[in-house]
Amino acid sequence: MIEVHELTKRYGPITAIDGVSFRVERGEILGFLGPNGAGKSTTMRILTGALGATSGRAMIDGFDISEKPRQAKKRFGYLPEIPPVYTEMTTSGYVDYVARLHGVERGKRKAAVGKALEMCGLSQVQNRLIGHLSKGYQQRVGLAQALVHDPPVLILDEPTVGLDPNQITEVRRLIRDLAGRHTIILSTHILPEVQMTCQRVVIINRGRIVAQDTIENLSAQVQKNDRLALVVRRPSPDAEDRLQRLTGVQTVTREPMEGGDARFVIQGARGLDLREELGRLAFQQDWGVLELGRVAITLEEVFRELTTEEHGVSAPEGTI
Amino acid sequence: MIQILHIARKEFREYFTSIVGYIFLTLVVFITGFFFWTILSYYASLTEQMAANPTMGEVPSLTEFVLGNMFSNLAVIVLIVTPFVTMRLIAEERRQHTLELLMTAPVSSGEIVVGKFLGAFAFYGVALILTLHYPGTLLMLGSPDVGPMLTGYLGALLFGGACISFGLLASSLTQHQLVAGVVSFGFALFMWIIGWGSEGAGIRQYLSLTEHYDGFVKGFIKLESIIYYLSFIVFFLFATQQRIETMRRQ
């Protein structure tokens, strides 16, 4: 339904996105995930024809956005990062205008506008000026605008940014309701949002795609992790060294706990289950094992790993 | 193509959703009314003097004197006020990030430009309609020539269209309405005075917005003037369309 092939955008010497390729199948919800400034908006703006690419192609339902813009544009609704609302228009007047722009026929327009307003919970404020609405409502107006011509594809750029927690929940529910009937591509820098709404994720960092997978696979990757935690009552002074010497152990960190207890976090080589060996060592040394188990890695850590590994710089704080 | 009309309709209506449109129309009516009144009273005293003193020569005709002055002054007003009509058109869309809506809708940049032009032009048309009662008054008072009235309005339409077309281009150059307004006003002023001081039919004379307009005021319809205005409008609309495409590339 959506096909992006080797998309590159350069602004003079700066490369905003570099060889971005991905596909979204019919009916799928794709999360487009990355820290701020990773190139999410740039990709989406190219995909929607708001911006021209330096090279590469973007297709919507088989129509190239730069060669057949009119056909391609009829097939999607787009909510940019900042909702493109005219503050001095009324909600219904605005949605009606967008319906006209998208060529919704005269006879169907009123029903289409009413339906979009209702879906986004805007019926109550349809006669109010958009400028007088709260940020959350304006965001919903932006969403109604993207939906009004009932497009097969929805492209939503950070649809929940700047909303309060209740509004975020509402918008996410709305997006999930839209799934199935529409193919959706959704950009966000908020990881749980992807977990809650999407089936597949494309992770972009510094203009490049660093991973694309289904949520299940990513979660599986999380569960198959090889980081273990060992909590003991009487750690010997050389415990850290002994653990370190075990085959397959890469790093050991010791976290002191109350009353002389200690917690060791052991990073094993990828795909190696060291629990048995750890247990044996701990019993031999009579450290008094209290706990032994895997450390749960969150999707967040996977994300952070993916977005930092490649370039050796840490993702800025607060991007997750 | 129907989208052009939808865009024009929206732009036209927008002038009436804010107070700006009403202020604008009020100003036009007020100032033209003031001109009409002063010119008419001057004409009245002039004809009285001339009747008392036949050596002053022939009395100028009502149409020629009152309407001629009326239309000349109208051009100055149009020149000054159209930047206020056009400055918002694209600059404000960029500032409010709504241009993205038009750029990603199934409309071409040419349709956007023509739609916006027509919307502003229609609003300008309303302003002109509000001046129709002046020639109407003359028709009731005396028997003026209808011809120069019609050509005068044709000239005013073309002249205003030209002012709107470059105002639209100015509006696409910046995100700030005021900058757009100042640029288009400055350009309008220049196109007005460009013919000054050059005698005869030089290139500067030909380029002047007002020189061509004078012909219409005097009651002539010159083909070259119509071509001048139309090509002027087409040129600036094309430039605006190119400007929007450039924004897409950046």
Coordinates of C-alpha atoms in Angstrom, one line a residue:
Chain A
M1 CA 0.0 0.0 0.0
I2 CA 2.9 2.3 0.9
E3 CA 6.2 1.8 -0.7
V4 CA 9.3 3.9 0.1
H5 CA 12.4 3.1 -1.9
E6 CA 15.9 4.5 -1.1
L7 CA 14.6 7.9 -0.2
T8 CA 17.3 10.5 0.4
K9 CA 16.9 14.1 1.3
R10 CA 19.9 16.5 1.5
Y11 CA 19.9 20.1 2.5
G12 CA 23.2 21.3 1.2
P13 CA 25.8 19.4 3.1
I14 CA 23.3 18.0 5.7
T15 CA 21.7 14.7 5.0
A16 CA 18.3 14.6 6.6
I17 CA 17.4 11.1 5.5
D18 CA 19.7 8.6 3.8
G19 CA 18.4 5.7 1.7
V20 CA 15.2 5.0 3.7
S21 CA 13.2 2.1 2.4
F22 CA 10.2 0.3 3.8
R23 CA 6.8 -1.1 2.9
V24 CA 3.5 -1.0 4.5
E25 CA 1.0 -3.7 3.6
R26 CA -2.8 -3.1 3.2
G27 CA -4.5 -2.8 6.6
E28 CA -1.3 -2.7 8.5
I29 CA -0.4 -0.2 11.2
L30 CA 3.2 0.7 11.0
G31 CA 5.0 2.6 13.8
F32 CA 7.6 4.9 12.6
L33 CA 9.9 5.3 15.6
G34 CA 12.9 7.4 16.3
P35 CA 14.3 10.1 18.5
N36 CA 13.5 13.7 17.8
G37 CA 15.3 14.9 14.7
A38 CA 15.9 11.4 13.3
G39 CA 14.1 12.2 10.0
K40 CA 10.6 10.9 10.7
S41 CA 8.9 14.2 9.7
T42 CA 11.1 14.6 6.7
T43 CA 10.2 11.1 5.5
M44 CA 6.5 11.7 6.0
R45 CA 6.6 15.1 4.3
I46 CA 8.2 13.5 1.3
L47 CA 5.8 10.7 1.3
T48 CA 2.9 13.2 1.3
G49 CA 4.4 15.4 -1.4
A50 CA 4.9 18.4 0.9
L51 CA 8.6 18.1 0.2
G52 CA 10.6 16.9 -2.7
A53 CA 13.2 14.1 -2.3
T54 CA 16.7 14.5 -3.4
S55 CA 16.5 10.9 -4.7
G56 CA 14.4 7.8 -4.3
R57 CA 10.8 7.1 -4.7
A58 CA 7.7 7.1 -2.6
M59 CA 4.5 5.3 -3.8
I60 CA 1.0 5.3 -2.4
D61 CA -1.2 2.6 -3.6
G62 CA 0.9 2.2 -6.7
F63 CA 1.1 5.9 -7.5
D64 CA 4.4 7.8 -7.4
I65 CA 3.9 10.9 -5.3
S66 CA 6.1 13.0 -7.5
E67 CA 5.0 11.7 -10.9
K68 CA 1.3 11.2 -10.2
P69 CA 0.7 13.5 -7.3
R70 CA -3.0 14.0 -7.7
Q71 CA -3.8 10.3 -7.8
A72 CA -1.5 9.6 -4.9
K73 CA -2.8 12.4 -2.8
K74 CA -6.4 11.3 -3.2
R75 CA -5.5 8.1 -1.5
F76 CA -4.2 9.4 1.8
G77 CA -5.1 11.6 4.7
Y78 CA -2.3 13.4 6.4
L79 CA -2.0 14.8 9.9
P80 CA 1.3 16.8 10.0
E81 CA 3.2 17.4 13.2
I82 CA 1.5 20.7 13.7
P83 CA -2.2 20.3 12.8
P84 CA -2.9 22.5 9.7
V85 CA -6.0 24.2 11.0
Y86 CA -7.3 27.7 10.2
T87 CA -7.9 29.2 13.6
E88 CA -10.4 31.7 12.3
M89 CA -12.7 29.0 10.8
T90 CA -15.3 26.9 12.5
T91 CA -14.6 23.2 13.1
S92 CA -17.3 22.0 10.6
G93 CA -16.4 24.8 8.1
Y94 CA -12.8 23.7 8.1
V95 CA -13.5 20.0 7.7
D96 CA -16.0 20.8 5.0
Y97 CA -13.3 22.9 3.2
V98 CA -10.8 20.0 3.4
A99 CA -13.5 17.6 2.0
R100 CA -14.0 20.0 -0.9
L101 CA -10.2 20.1 -1.5
H102 CA -10.2 16.3 -1.6
G103 CA -13.0 16.4 -4.1
V104 CA -15.7 14.8 -1.9
E105 CA -18.8 15.1 -4.0
R106 CA -21.4 17.6 -3.1
G107 CA -24.1 15.2 -2.1
K108 CA -21.8 13.1 0.1
R109 CA -20.0 16.0 1.7
K110 CA -22.3 16.8 4.6
A111 CA -22.5 13.1 5.7
A112 CA -18.7 12.8 5.3
V113 CA -18.1 15.9 7.4
G114 CA -20.6 14.7 10.1
K115 CA -19.1 11.3 10.3
A116 CA -15.5 12.6 10.6
L117 CA -16.6 15.0 13.3
E118 CA -18.4 12.3 15.2
M119 CA -15.5 9.8 15.0
C120 CA -13.2 12.4 16.5
G121 CA -15.6 13.5 19.1
L122 CA -16.0 16.9 17.7
S123 CA -19.8 17.1 17.2
Q124 CA -20.1 19.3 20.3
V125 CA -17.7 21.9 19.1
Q126 CA -18.6 21.9 15.4
N127 CA -19.7 25.5 15.4
R128 CA -16.9 26.9 17.4
L129 CA -13.9 28.7 16.0
I130 CA -10.9 26.4 15.9
G131 CA -8.7 29.1 17.5
H132 CA -10.9 28.9 20.6
L133 CA -10.4 25.2 21.0
S134 CA -7.9 23.5 23.3
K135 CA -4.7 21.9 21.9
G136 CA -6.3 18.5 22.3
Y137 CA -9.3 19.4 20.4
Q138 CA -7.3 21.1 17.7
Q139 CA -5.3 17.9 17.3
R140 CA -8.6 16.0 16.9
V141 CA -9.7 18.5 14.3
G142 CA -6.4 17.7 12.5
L143 CA -7.3 14.0 12.7
A144 CA -10.9 14.7 11.4
Q145 CA -9.4 16.6 8.5
A146 CA -7.3 13.6 7.6
L147 CA -10.3 11.2 7.8
V148 CA -13.0 13.2 6.1
H149 CA -12.5 11.8 2.6
D150 CA -12.2 8.3 3.9
P151 CA -8.8 7.6 2.5
P152 CA -7.4 4.1 2.3
V153 CA -4.1 5.4 3.8
L154 CA -3.6 7.5 6.9
I155 CA -0.3 9.2 7.6
L156 CA -0.1 10.6 11.1
D157 CA 3.0 12.5 12.2
E158 CA 3.2 12.4 16.0
P159 CA -0.5 12.4 16.6
T160 CA -0.3 12.5 20.4
V161 CA 2.4 15.0 20.9
G162 CA 1.4 17.8 23.2
L163 CA -1.7 16.2 24.6
D164 CA -2.5 15.4 28.2
P165 CA -2.7 11.7 29.3
N166 CA -6.4 11.4 28.9
Q167 CA -6.4 12.9 25.4
I168 CA -3.5 10.6 24.5
T169 CA -5.5 7.6 25.5
E170 CA -8.4 8.8 23.5
V171 CA -6.4 9.5 20.3
R172 CA -4.7 6.1 20.6
R173 CA -8.0 4.4 20.9
L174 CA -9.3 6.3 17.9
I175 CA -6.3 5.1 15.9
R176 CA -6.9 1.5 16.9
D177 CA -10.5 1.8 15.9
L178 CA -9.4 3.0 12.5
A179 CA -7.1 0.0 12.0
G180 CA -8.3 -2.6 9.6
R181 CA -10.3 -0.2 7.5
H182 CA -7.2 2.0 6.8
T183 CA -3.6 1.4 6.3
I184 CA -1.9 3.6 8.9
I185 CA 1.6 4.9 9.2
L186 CA 2.2 6.6 12.5
S187 CA 5.3 8.4 13.6
T188 CA 6.2 8.8 17.2
H189 CA 9.2 9.1 19.6
I190 CA 7.1 7.5 22.3
L191 CA 7.8 3.8 22.5
P192 CA 4.8 2.5 24.4
E193 CA 2.6 4.2 21.8
V194 CA 4.0 1.8 19.2
Q195 CA 3.5 -1.2 21.5
M196 CA -0.1 -0.2 22.1
T197 CA -1.1 0.7 18.5
C198 CA 1.1 -0.8 15.9
Q199 CA 1.8 -4.2 14.5
R200 CA 5.1 -3.5 13.0
V201 CA 7.9 -0.9 13.7
V202 CA 10.4 0.8 11.6
I203 CA 13.1 2.4 13.8
I204 CA 14.9 5.4 12.3
N205 CA 17.9 7.1 13.7
R206 CA 20.0 9.9 12.2
G207 CA 18.2 9.6 8.9
R208 CA 18.8 5.8 8.5
I209 CA 16.6 2.9 9.3
V210 CA 18.3 0.8 12.0
A211 CA 15.6 -1.9 12.4
Q212 CA 12.3 -3.0 11.1
D213 CA 10.4 -5.8 12.6
T214 CA 7.1 -6.9 14.0
I215 CA 6.3 -6.0 17.6
E216 CA 6.3 -9.8 18.4
N217 CA 9.8 -10.2 17.1
L218 CA 11.0 -7.2 18.9
S219 CA 9.4 -8.4 22.1
A220 CA 10.9 -11.9 21.5
Q221 CA 14.3 -10.3 21.2
V222 CA 13.6 -8.7 24.5
Q223 CA 12.7 -11.9 26.2
K224 CA 15.7 -13.8 24.7
N225 CA 18.0 -11.4 26.4
D226 CA 21.1 -12.7 28.2
R227 CA 21.3 -10.4 31.0
L228 CA 21.0 -12.0 34.4
A229 CA 20.7 -10.8 38.0
L230 CA 22.1 -12.7 41.0
V231 CA 21.3 -11.6 44.5
V232 CA 23.2 -13.2 47.3
R233 CA 23.4 -12.9 51.1
R234 CA 27.2 -13.3 51.7
P235 CA 29.2 -12.3 48.7
S236 CA 32.9 -13.0 49.0
P237 CA 35.2 -10.1 48.3
D238 CA 36.4 -11.8 45.1
A239 CA 32.9 -12.7 43.9
E240 CA 33.0 -10.2 41.1
D241 CA 36.3 -11.7 39.8
R242 CA 35.0 -15.2 40.0
L243 CA 31.9 -14.4 38.1
Q244 CA 33.9 -12.6 35.5
R245 CA 36.0 -15.6 35.0
L246 CA 33.0 -17.8 34.0
T247 CA 33.0 -18.7 30.3
G248 CA 30.6 -16.6 28.3
V249 CA 30.4 -13.7 30.8
Q250 CA 31.1 -10.4 29.3
T251 CA 30.5 -7.8 32.1
V252 CA 29.6 -8.0 35.7
T253 CA 28.4 -5.1 37.8
R254 CA 28.0 -5.2 41.5
E255 CA 25.2 -3.2 43.2
P256 CA 25.5 -3.2 47.0
M257 CA 22.2 -3.8 48.9
E258 CA 21.1 -3.4 52.5
G259 CA 22.7 -5.6 55.2
G260 CA 25.7 -6.8 53.2
D261 CA 23.6 -8.4 50.4
A262 CA 24.8 -7.8 46.9
R263 CA 23.2 -7.8 43.5
F264 CA 25.2 -8.7 40.5
V265 CA 24.1 -8.0 37.0
I266 CA 25.8 -10.3 34.6
Q267 CA 25.8 -9.7 30.9
G268 CA 26.4 -12.9 29.0
A269 CA 27.4 -13.5 25.4
R270 CA 24.4 -13.2 23.1
G271 CA 22.1 -16.2 23.1
L272 CA 23.9 -17.9 26.0
D273 CA 21.9 -19.0 29.1
L274 CA 24.3 -18.8 32.0
R275 CA 21.8 -19.4 34.8
E276 CA 22.9 -22.9 35.6
E277 CA 26.6 -22.1 35.7
L278 CA 25.9 -19.1 37.9
G279 CA 23.9 -21.1 40.3
R280 CA 26.5 -23.8 40.6
L281 CA 29.2 -21.2 41.3
A282 CA 27.1 -19.5 43.9
F283 CA 26.3 -22.7 45.7
Q284 CA 30.0 -23.9 45.6
Q285 CA 31.1 -20.6 47.1
D286 CA 28.2 -20.7 49.6
W287 CA 27.2 -17.1 48.9
G288 CA 23.7 -17.8 49.9
V289 CA 21.6 -17.3 46.8
L290 CA 18.5 -15.2 47.3
E291 CA 17.5 -14.6 43.7
L292 CA 18.6 -15.7 40.3
G293 CA 16.9 -14.7 37.1
R294 CA 16.8 -12.8 33.9
V295 CA 16.7 -9.0 33.9
A296 CA 13.7 -7.9 32.0
I297 CA 14.8 -5.7 29.2
T298 CA 12.1 -3.3 28.0
L299 CA 11.5 -2.4 24.5
E300 CA 12.8 1.0 25.4
E301 CA 16.2 -0.5 26.0
V302 CA 16.1 -2.3 22.7
F303 CA 15.2 1.0 21.1
R304 CA 18.0 2.8 22.9
E305 CA 20.5 0.1 21.9
L306 CA 19.4 0.3 18.3
T307 CA 19.5 4.0 18.1
T308 CA 22.9 4.4 19.9
E309 CA 24.8 1.3 18.8
E310 CA 25.3 2.3 15.2
H311 CA 27.0 5.6 15.9
G312 CA 28.5 5.2 19.3
V313 CA 26.7 8.2 20.8
S314 CA 24.0 8.0 23.4
A315 CA 20.5 9.1 22.5
P316 CA 19.7 12.4 24.2
E317 CA 17.9 12.1 27.5
G318 CA 14.2 12.5 27.4
T319 CA 13.8 11.2 23.9
I320 CA 12.1 8.0 25.1
Chain B
M1 CA -10.3 22.4 -11.6
I2 CA -13.3 22.8 -9.3
Q3 CA -10.8 23.0 -6.4
I4 CA -9.8 26.4 -7.7
L5 CA -13.3 27.6 -6.9
H6 CA -13.3 26.0 -3.5
I7 CA -10.0 27.7 -2.6
A8 CA -11.3 31.0 -4.0
R9 CA -14.6 30.7 -2.0
K10 CA -12.7 30.0 1.2
E11 CA -10.3 33.0 0.6
F12 CA -13.3 35.2 -0.2
R13 CA -15.2 34.2 2.8
E14 CA -12.2 34.7 5.0
Y15 CA -12.3 38.4 4.4
F16 CA -15.7 38.5 6.0
T17 CA -15.0 36.3 9.0
S18 CA -12.6 38.8 10.4
I19 CA -13.1 42.5 10.9
V20 CA -10.3 43.3 8.5
G21 CA -12.5 42.9 5.5
Y22 CA -15.2 45.2 6.8
I23 CA -12.6 47.8 7.8
F24 CA -11.2 47.6 4.3
L25 CA -14.6 48.1 2.6
T26 CA -15.6 50.9 5.0
L27 CA -12.3 52.7 4.2
V28 CA -12.8 52.3 0.5
V29 CA -16.3 53.6 0.6
F30 CA -15.4 56.5 3.0
I31 CA -12.4 57.7 1.0
T32 CA -14.0 57.4 -2.4
G33 CA -17.1 59.1 -1.0
F34 CA -14.9 61.9 0.3
F35 CA -13.2 62.3 -3.1
F36 CA -16.5 62.2 -4.9
W37 CA -18.0 64.9 -2.7
T38 CA -15.0 67.2 -3.0
I39 CA -14.7 66.7 -6.7
L40 CA -18.4 67.2 -7.2
S41 CA -18.5 70.4 -5.2
Y42 CA -15.5 71.7 -6.9
Y43 CA -17.2 71.0 -10.3
A44 CA -20.3 72.9 -9.1
S45 CA -18.4 76.0 -8.1
L46 CA -16.3 75.8 -11.2
T47 CA -19.3 75.7 -13.5
E48 CA -20.9 78.6 -11.6
Q49 CA -17.7 80.7 -12.0
M50 CA -17.6 79.8 -15.7
A51 CA -21.2 80.7 -16.2
A52 CA -20.6 84.1 -14.7
N53 CA -17.4 84.6 -16.6
P54 CA -17.6 83.3 -20.2
T55 CA -14.0 84.2 -20.9
M56 CA -12.8 81.2 -18.9
G57 CA -13.6 78.9 -21.8
E58 CA -15.8 75.9 -22.2
V59 CA -17.3 74.1 -19.2
P60 CA -15.8 70.6 -18.9
S61 CA -18.3 67.7 -19.2
L62 CA -19.6 66.1 -16.0
T63 CA -18.3 62.7 -16.9
E64 CA -14.9 63.8 -18.0
F65 CA -14.3 66.0 -15.0
V66 CA -16.0 64.2 -12.1
L67 CA -15.5 60.6 -13.2
G68 CA -12.1 61.2 -14.6
N69 CA -10.9 62.5 -11.4
M70 CA -12.8 59.9 -9.5
F71 CA -11.2 57.0 -11.3
S72 CA -7.7 58.5 -11.1
N73 CA -8.1 58.8 -7.4
L74 CA -9.5 55.3 -7.2
A75 CA -6.3 54.0 -8.7
V76 CA -4.2 55.6 -5.9
I77 CA -6.5 54.1 -3.3
V78 CA -6.3 50.7 -4.9
L79 CA -2.6 50.9 -5.0
I80 CA -2.4 51.8 -1.3
V81 CA -5.0 49.3 0.0
T82 CA -4.5 46.1 -2.1
P83 CA -1.3 45.2 -0.2
F84 CA -3.6 44.8 2.9
V85 CA -5.9 42.5 0.9
T86 CA -3.1 40.3 -0.5
M87 CA -0.4 40.2 2.2
R88 CA -2.2 37.5 4.2
L89 CA -2.9 35.1 1.4
I90 CA 0.2 32.9 1.5
A91 CA 2.4 34.4 4.3
E92 CA -0.2 33.6 6.9
E93 CA -0.6 30.0 5.6
R94 CA 3.1 29.5 6.0
R95 CA 3.2 31.0 9.5
Q96 CA 0.3 28.9 10.7
H97 CA 1.6 25.8 9.0
T98 CA -1.5 25.4 7.0
L99 CA 0.2 25.6 3.6
E100 CA 1.1 21.9 4.2
L101 CA -2.6 21.1 4.0
L102 CA -2.8 22.6 0.5
M103 CA 0.5 21.1 -0.6
T104 CA -0.6 17.6 0.4
A105 CA -4.2 17.9 -0.9
P106 CA -4.9 16.7 -4.5
V107 CA -4.5 20.2 -5.9
S108 CA -1.7 21.6 -8.0
S109 CA 0.3 24.6 -7.0
G110 CA -1.2 26.4 -10.0
E111 CA -4.7 25.7 -8.7
I112 CA -3.7 27.1 -5.3
V113 CA -2.4 30.3 -6.8
V114 CA -5.3 30.9 -9.2
G115 CA -7.8 30.1 -6.4
K116 CA -6.2 32.5 -4.0
F117 CA -6.0 35.2 -6.7
L118 CA -9.7 34.8 -7.6
G119 CA -10.7 34.9 -4.0
A120 CA -8.9 38.2 -3.4
F121 CA -10.1 39.5 -6.8
A122 CA -13.7 38.8 -5.9
F123 CA -13.3 40.7 -2.7
Y124 CA -11.8 43.5 -4.6
G125 CA -14.8 43.3 -6.9
V126 CA -17.1 43.8 -3.9
A127 CA -15.2 46.9 -3.1
L128 CA -15.7 48.2 -6.6
I129 CA -19.4 47.4 -6.4
L130 CA -19.7 49.5 -3.3
T131 CA -18.5 52.5 -5.4
L132 CA -21.2 52.0 -8.1
H133 CA -23.5 54.6 -6.4
Y134 CA -21.2 57.4 -7.5
P135 CA -21.8 57.0 -11.2
G136 CA -25.4 56.2 -10.2
T137 CA -25.7 59.6 -8.6
L138 CA -24.3 61.2 -11.7
L139 CA -26.8 59.3 -13.9
M140 CA -29.6 60.7 -11.7
L141 CA -28.2 64.2 -11.6
G142 CA -27.4 64.7 -15.2
S143 CA -26.8 62.8 -18.4
P144 CA -23.2 61.7 -18.3
D145 CA -21.5 59.5 -20.8
V146 CA -22.0 55.9 -19.9
G147 CA -19.0 54.7 -22.1
P148 CA -16.2 56.1 -19.9
M149 CA -17.9 54.8 -16.8
L150 CA -17.8 51.3 -18.2
T151 CA -14.3 51.5 -19.5
G152 CA -13.2 53.1 -16.2
Y153 CA -14.5 50.1 -14.3
L154 CA -12.9 47.7 -16.7
G155 CA -9.6 49.6 -16.2
A156 CA -10.1 49.5 -12.4
L157 CA -10.7 45.7 -12.6
L158 CA -7.6 45.1 -14.6
F159 CA -5.5 47.5 -12.5
G160 CA -6.7 45.9 -9.3
G161 CA -6.0 42.4 -10.7
A162 CA -2.4 43.5 -11.5
C163 CA -1.9 44.8 -8.0
I164 CA -3.4 41.6 -6.5
S165 CA -1.2 39.4 -8.6
F166 CA 2.1 40.9 -7.4
G167 CA 0.8 41.2 -3.9
L168 CA 0.2 37.4 -4.0
L169 CA 3.8 36.9 -5.1
A170 CA 5.0 39.2 -2.3
S171 CA 2.9 37.2 0.2
S172 CA 4.6 33.9 -0.9
L173 CA 8.1 35.3 -0.3
T174 CA 7.9 35.6 3.5
Q175 CA 6.1 34.3 6.5
H176 CA 5.4 37.8 7.8
Q177 CA 2.3 39.5 6.5
L178 CA 3.7 42.9 7.2
V179 CA 6.9 42.3 5.2
A180 CA 4.7 41.0 2.3
G181 CA 2.5 44.1 2.6
V182 CA 5.5 46.5 2.6
V183 CA 7.1 44.7 -0.4
S184 CA 4.0 44.8 -2.5
F185 CA 3.3 48.4 -1.6
G186 CA 6.8 49.4 -2.5
F187 CA 6.6 47.6 -5.8
A188 CA 3.2 49.1 -6.6
L189 CA 4.5 52.6 -5.9
F190 CA 7.5 51.9 -8.1
M191 CA 5.3 50.7 -11.0
W192 CA 3.2 53.8 -10.6
I193 CA 6.0 56.3 -10.7
I194 CA 8.2 54.4 -13.2
G195 CA 6.6 56.4 -16.0
W196 CA 7.2 59.8 -14.5
G197 CA 9.6 62.2 -16.2
S198 CA 9.8 60.2 -19.4
E199 CA 8.2 61.9 -22.3
G200 CA 6.3 60.1 -25.0
A201 CA 5.9 56.4 -25.4
G202 CA 9.1 55.0 -23.9
I203 CA 9.6 51.7 -22.3
R204 CA 9.1 53.2 -18.9
Q205 CA 5.8 54.6 -20.0
Y206 CA 4.8 51.3 -21.3
L207 CA 5.7 49.5 -18.1
S208 CA 3.8 52.0 -15.8
L209 CA 0.7 50.5 -14.2
T210 CA -1.1 53.9 -14.2
E211 CA -0.3 55.0 -17.8
H212 CA -2.4 52.2 -19.2
Y213 CA -5.1 52.9 -16.7
D214 CA -5.4 56.5 -17.9
G215 CA -6.6 55.3 -21.3
F216 CA -9.5 53.5 -19.7
V217 CA -10.4 56.5 -17.6
K218 CA -10.5 58.6 -20.8
G219 CA -12.9 56.2 -22.3
F220 CA -10.6 54.2 -24.6
I221 CA -10.2 50.4 -24.6
K222 CA -6.7 49.9 -26.0
L223 CA -5.9 46.3 -26.9
E224 CA -2.2 46.9 -25.9
S225 CA -3.4 48.0 -22.4
I226 CA -5.6 44.9 -22.0
I227 CA -2.7 42.7 -23.1
Y228 CA -0.4 44.6 -20.8
Y229 CA -2.5 44.0 -17.7
L230 CA -3.3 40.4 -18.6
S231 CA 0.3 39.5 -19.2
F232 CA 1.2 41.3 -16.0
I233 CA -1.2 39.2 -14.0
V234 CA -0.2 35.9 -15.7
F235 CA 3.4 36.7 -15.2
F236 CA 3.0 37.2 -11.4
L237 CA 0.7 34.3 -10.9
F238 CA 3.3 32.1 -12.7
A239 CA 6.1 33.5 -10.6
T240 CA 4.0 32.7 -7.4
Q241 CA 3.4 29.2 -8.6
Q242 CA 7.1 28.7 -9.2
R243 CA 7.8 30.1 -5.8
I244 CA 5.5 27.5 -4.2
E245 CA 7.2 24.7 -6.1
T246 CA 10.5 26.0 -4.9
M247 CA 9.3 25.8 -1.3
R248 CA 8.4 22.2 -2.0
R249 CA 12.0 21.5 -3.1
Q250 CA 13.6 23.1 0.0

